[in-house]
Amino acid sequence: GKELFLGGLKFMAIVIAWFAAVGLVIFASGERNQTLLVLPLVYLPLLGIVPWALHGAFRYRSSRTSWQGRRFRYKGDVFELAKVFWLGAILTVVTLSLYFPFFVMQLRRYFFENLEYGGHRFAFQGEG
């Protein structure tokens, strides 16, 4: 529980610091009408954190899961996951969410094909 709590505090500190910095920029510029121009600066970096958060959460969850005394191990790369995530996110937006089921299956495929148990990798055959 302590690790999850500390991880949540770190994430909230990053989010609060980011929103405070953007609010300070808006306040310092004195132009309240420029708020719409600043919104992409607020949300795009926060969305950039999502692949790293997913990677860390799955790695944590798999490392704390065991069966018959052996632990599972996630061997994925955060940058490969980021590629899968951003390609899927862009295609989901471009296709007006029609690609979303395929996007979810791509993420699951990436996670489960990089999961090991006792030296054996898992396979995933789901489709959108």
XYZ file of N, CA, C and O in Angstrom, residues 79-89 103 106-107 110:
60
model
N 9.283 2.982 -24.328
C 9.274 3.711 -25.591
C 8.510 2.953 -26.676
O 7.834 3.557 -27.506
N 8.610 1.621 -26.680
C 7.796 0.829 -27.607
C 6.317 0.970 -27.269
O 5.484 1.082 -28.158
N 6.007 0.953 -25.976
C 4.615 1.146 -25.553
C 4.128 2.523 -25.961
O 2.978 2.676 -26.404
N 4.966 3.533 -25.843
C 4.572 4.887 -26.232
C 4.247 4.944 -27.725
O 3.287 5.601 -28.130
N 5.026 4.239 -28.558
C 4.733 4.199 -29.995
C 3.362 3.576 -30.258
O 2.569 4.102 -31.035
N 3.099 2.436 -29.617
C 1.804 1.764 -29.785
C 0.683 2.670 -29.303
O -0.348 2.818 -29.964
N 0.886 3.307 -28.152
C -0.152 4.160 -27.572
C -0.452 5.359 -28.460
O -1.609 5.645 -28.752
N 0.581 6.068 -28.895
C 0.342 7.287 -29.671
C -0.215 7.001 -31.051
O -1.074 7.737 -31.544
N 0.239 5.934 -31.689
C -0.333 5.574 -32.986
C -1.813 5.245 -32.830
O -2.655 5.718 -33.593
N -2.138 4.447 -31.822
C -3.537 4.092 -31.573
C -4.380 5.290 -31.190
O -5.526 5.418 -31.635
N -3.828 6.188 -30.378
C -4.584 7.382 -29.967
C -4.866 8.286 -31.163
O -5.986 8.793 -31.322
N -7.476 -0.362 -30.931
C -6.474 0.285 -30.080
C -6.345 -0.448 -28.748
O -5.237 -0.754 -28.283
N -4.560 -3.673 -29.309
C -3.127 -3.462 -29.527
C -2.398 -3.276 -28.198
O -1.304 -3.818 -27.990
N -3.006 -2.488 -27.303
C -2.389 -2.290 -25.983
C -2.324 -3.599 -25.210
O -1.291 -3.932 -24.623
N 0.337 -5.850 -26.602
C 1.677 -5.422 -26.199
C 1.974 -5.847 -24.758
O 3.033 -6.400 -24.469
